[in-house]
GROMACS .gro file of C-alpha atoms in nm:
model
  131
    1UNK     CA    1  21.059  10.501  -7.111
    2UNK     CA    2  20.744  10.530  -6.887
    3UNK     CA    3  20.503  10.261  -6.821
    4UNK     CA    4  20.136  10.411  -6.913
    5UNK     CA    5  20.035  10.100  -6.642
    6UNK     CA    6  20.163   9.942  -6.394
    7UNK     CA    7  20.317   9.613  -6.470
    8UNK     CA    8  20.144   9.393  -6.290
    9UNK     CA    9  19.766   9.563  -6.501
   10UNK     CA   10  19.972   9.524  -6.850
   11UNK     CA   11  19.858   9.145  -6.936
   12UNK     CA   12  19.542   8.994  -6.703
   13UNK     CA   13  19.384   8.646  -6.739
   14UNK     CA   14  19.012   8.652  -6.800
   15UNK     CA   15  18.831   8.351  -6.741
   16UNK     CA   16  18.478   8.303  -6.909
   17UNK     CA   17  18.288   8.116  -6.650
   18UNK     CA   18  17.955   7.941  -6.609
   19UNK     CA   19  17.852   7.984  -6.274
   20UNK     CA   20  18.038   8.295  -6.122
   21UNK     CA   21  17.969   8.241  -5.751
   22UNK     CA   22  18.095   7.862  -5.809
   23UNK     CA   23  18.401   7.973  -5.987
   24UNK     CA   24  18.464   8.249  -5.697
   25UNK     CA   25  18.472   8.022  -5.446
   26UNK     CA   26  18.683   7.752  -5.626
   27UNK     CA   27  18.967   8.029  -5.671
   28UNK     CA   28  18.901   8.179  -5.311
   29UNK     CA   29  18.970   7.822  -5.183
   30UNK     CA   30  19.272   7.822  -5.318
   31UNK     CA   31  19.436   8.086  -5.213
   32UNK     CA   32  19.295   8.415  -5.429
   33UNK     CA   33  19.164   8.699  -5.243
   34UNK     CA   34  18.846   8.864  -5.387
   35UNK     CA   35  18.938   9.223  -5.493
   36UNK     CA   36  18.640   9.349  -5.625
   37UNK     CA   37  18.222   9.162  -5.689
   38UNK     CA   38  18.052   9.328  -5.952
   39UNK     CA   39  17.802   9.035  -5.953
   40UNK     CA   40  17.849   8.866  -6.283
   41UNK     CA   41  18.198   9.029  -6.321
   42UNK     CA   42  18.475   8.931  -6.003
   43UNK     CA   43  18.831   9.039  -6.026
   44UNK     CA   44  19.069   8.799  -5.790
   45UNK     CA   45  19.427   8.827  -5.719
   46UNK     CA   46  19.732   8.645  -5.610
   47UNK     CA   47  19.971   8.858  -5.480
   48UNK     CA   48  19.994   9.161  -5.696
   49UNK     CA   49  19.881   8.977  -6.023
   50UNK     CA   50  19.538   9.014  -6.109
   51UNK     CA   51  19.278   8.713  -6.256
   52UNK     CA   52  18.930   8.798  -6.366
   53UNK     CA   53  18.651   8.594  -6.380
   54UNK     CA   54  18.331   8.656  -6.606
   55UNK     CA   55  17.996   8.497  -6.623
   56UNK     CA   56  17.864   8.600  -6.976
   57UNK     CA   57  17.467   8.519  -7.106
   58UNK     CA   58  17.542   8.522  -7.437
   59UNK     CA   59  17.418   8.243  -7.569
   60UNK     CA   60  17.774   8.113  -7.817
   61UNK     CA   61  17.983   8.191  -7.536
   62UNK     CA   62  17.756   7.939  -7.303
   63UNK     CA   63  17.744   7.694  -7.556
   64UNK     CA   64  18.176   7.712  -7.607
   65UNK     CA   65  18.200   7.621  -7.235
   66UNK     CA   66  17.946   7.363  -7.275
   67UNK     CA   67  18.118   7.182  -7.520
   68UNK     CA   68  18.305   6.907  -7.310
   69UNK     CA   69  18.738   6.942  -7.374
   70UNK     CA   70  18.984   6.629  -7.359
   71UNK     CA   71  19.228   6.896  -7.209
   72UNK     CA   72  19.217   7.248  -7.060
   73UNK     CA   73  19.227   7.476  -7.361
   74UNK     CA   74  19.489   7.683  -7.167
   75UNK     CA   75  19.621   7.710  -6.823
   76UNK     CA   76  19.745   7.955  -6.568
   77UNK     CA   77  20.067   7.952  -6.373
   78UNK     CA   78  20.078   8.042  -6.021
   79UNK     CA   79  20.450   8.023  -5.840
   80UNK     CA   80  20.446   7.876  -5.488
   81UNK     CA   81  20.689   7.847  -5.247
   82UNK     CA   82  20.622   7.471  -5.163
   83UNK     CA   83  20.423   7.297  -5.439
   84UNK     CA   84  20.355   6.991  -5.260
   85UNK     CA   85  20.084   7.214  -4.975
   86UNK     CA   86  19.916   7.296  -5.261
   87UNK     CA   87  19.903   6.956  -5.397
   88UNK     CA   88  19.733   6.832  -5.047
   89UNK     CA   89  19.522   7.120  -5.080
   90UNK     CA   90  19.410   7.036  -5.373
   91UNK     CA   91  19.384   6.631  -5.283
   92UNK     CA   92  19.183   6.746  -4.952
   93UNK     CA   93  18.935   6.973  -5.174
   94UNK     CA   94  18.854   6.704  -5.408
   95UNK     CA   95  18.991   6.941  -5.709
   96UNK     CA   96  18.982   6.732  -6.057
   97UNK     CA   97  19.334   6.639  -6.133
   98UNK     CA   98  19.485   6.691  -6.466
   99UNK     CA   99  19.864   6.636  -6.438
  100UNK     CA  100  19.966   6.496  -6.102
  101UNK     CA  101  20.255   6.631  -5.934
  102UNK     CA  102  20.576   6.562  -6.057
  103UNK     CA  103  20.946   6.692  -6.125
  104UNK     CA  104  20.996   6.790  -6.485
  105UNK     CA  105  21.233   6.836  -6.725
  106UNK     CA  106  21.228   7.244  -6.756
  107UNK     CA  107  21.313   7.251  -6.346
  108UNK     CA  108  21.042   7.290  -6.216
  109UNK     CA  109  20.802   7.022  -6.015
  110UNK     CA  110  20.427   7.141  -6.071
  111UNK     CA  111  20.045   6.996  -6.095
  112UNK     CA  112  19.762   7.104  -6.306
  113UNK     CA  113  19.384   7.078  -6.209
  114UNK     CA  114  19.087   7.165  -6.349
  115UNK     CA  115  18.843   7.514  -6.243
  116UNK     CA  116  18.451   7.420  -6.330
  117UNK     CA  117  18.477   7.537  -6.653
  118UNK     CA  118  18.805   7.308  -6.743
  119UNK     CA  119  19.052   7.588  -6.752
  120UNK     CA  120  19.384   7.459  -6.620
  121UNK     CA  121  19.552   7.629  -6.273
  122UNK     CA  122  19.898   7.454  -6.273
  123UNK     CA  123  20.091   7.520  -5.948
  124UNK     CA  124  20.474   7.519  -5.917
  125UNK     CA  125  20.775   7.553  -5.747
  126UNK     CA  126  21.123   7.541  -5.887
  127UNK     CA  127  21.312   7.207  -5.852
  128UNK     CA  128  21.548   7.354  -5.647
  129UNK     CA  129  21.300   7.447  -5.348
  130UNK     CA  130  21.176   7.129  -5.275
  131UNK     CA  131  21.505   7.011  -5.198
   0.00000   0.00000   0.00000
């Protein structure tokens, strides 16, 4: 069977954001490279996966991200090599913590912060690197 898209275009994360120049340089700090600025619209990406980020006017969609969460309502994965340079990183930018870093149960050791909207970015590595 063909693919009508390339793999890496079949499922992309969209982030609704607040303050798109903010949010740009939060994800550009660590680590995504800016692909493409269409002002209010930015698409990102991390190797060949692709994250786009959206600042939206409309008034319900301001008010949703103005409603303060306990939690992230969902979260991103991004695969590192060495989990614990991101976890300085993220220490040295002053980056809201979520989860601290830790070894877990499913084999992997990971850490979830916060973006300026509250949407999770939880970095990983398996177990087995770190070792």
């Amino acid at each position: 069977m063909n693919r009508y898209i390339d793999s890496t275009e079949q499922l992309v994360t969209e982030i609704i954001v607040r303050d798109i120049k903010r949010s740009t340089e939060f994800y550009r700090r660590l680590g995504f490279v800016l692909l493409r600025d269409g002002g209010s619209f930015v698409e990102l990406t991390w190797e060949e996966h692709q994250l786009f980020l959206d600042e939206r006017a409309a008034e319900g969609e301001q008010a949703a991200l103005s409603t303060p969460q306990p939690f992230p309502p969902a979260n991103i994965r991004v695969m590192v090599p060495n989990v614990d340079e991101y976890w300085r990183l993220a220490q040295d930018l002053g980056i809201r913590i979520v989860a601290p870093i830790a070894d877990r149960s499913y084999g992997l050791r990971d850490f979830t912060i916060a973006d300026p909207d509250g949407f999770g970015v939880r970095f990983a590595s398996t177990s087995e690197a770190q070792k």
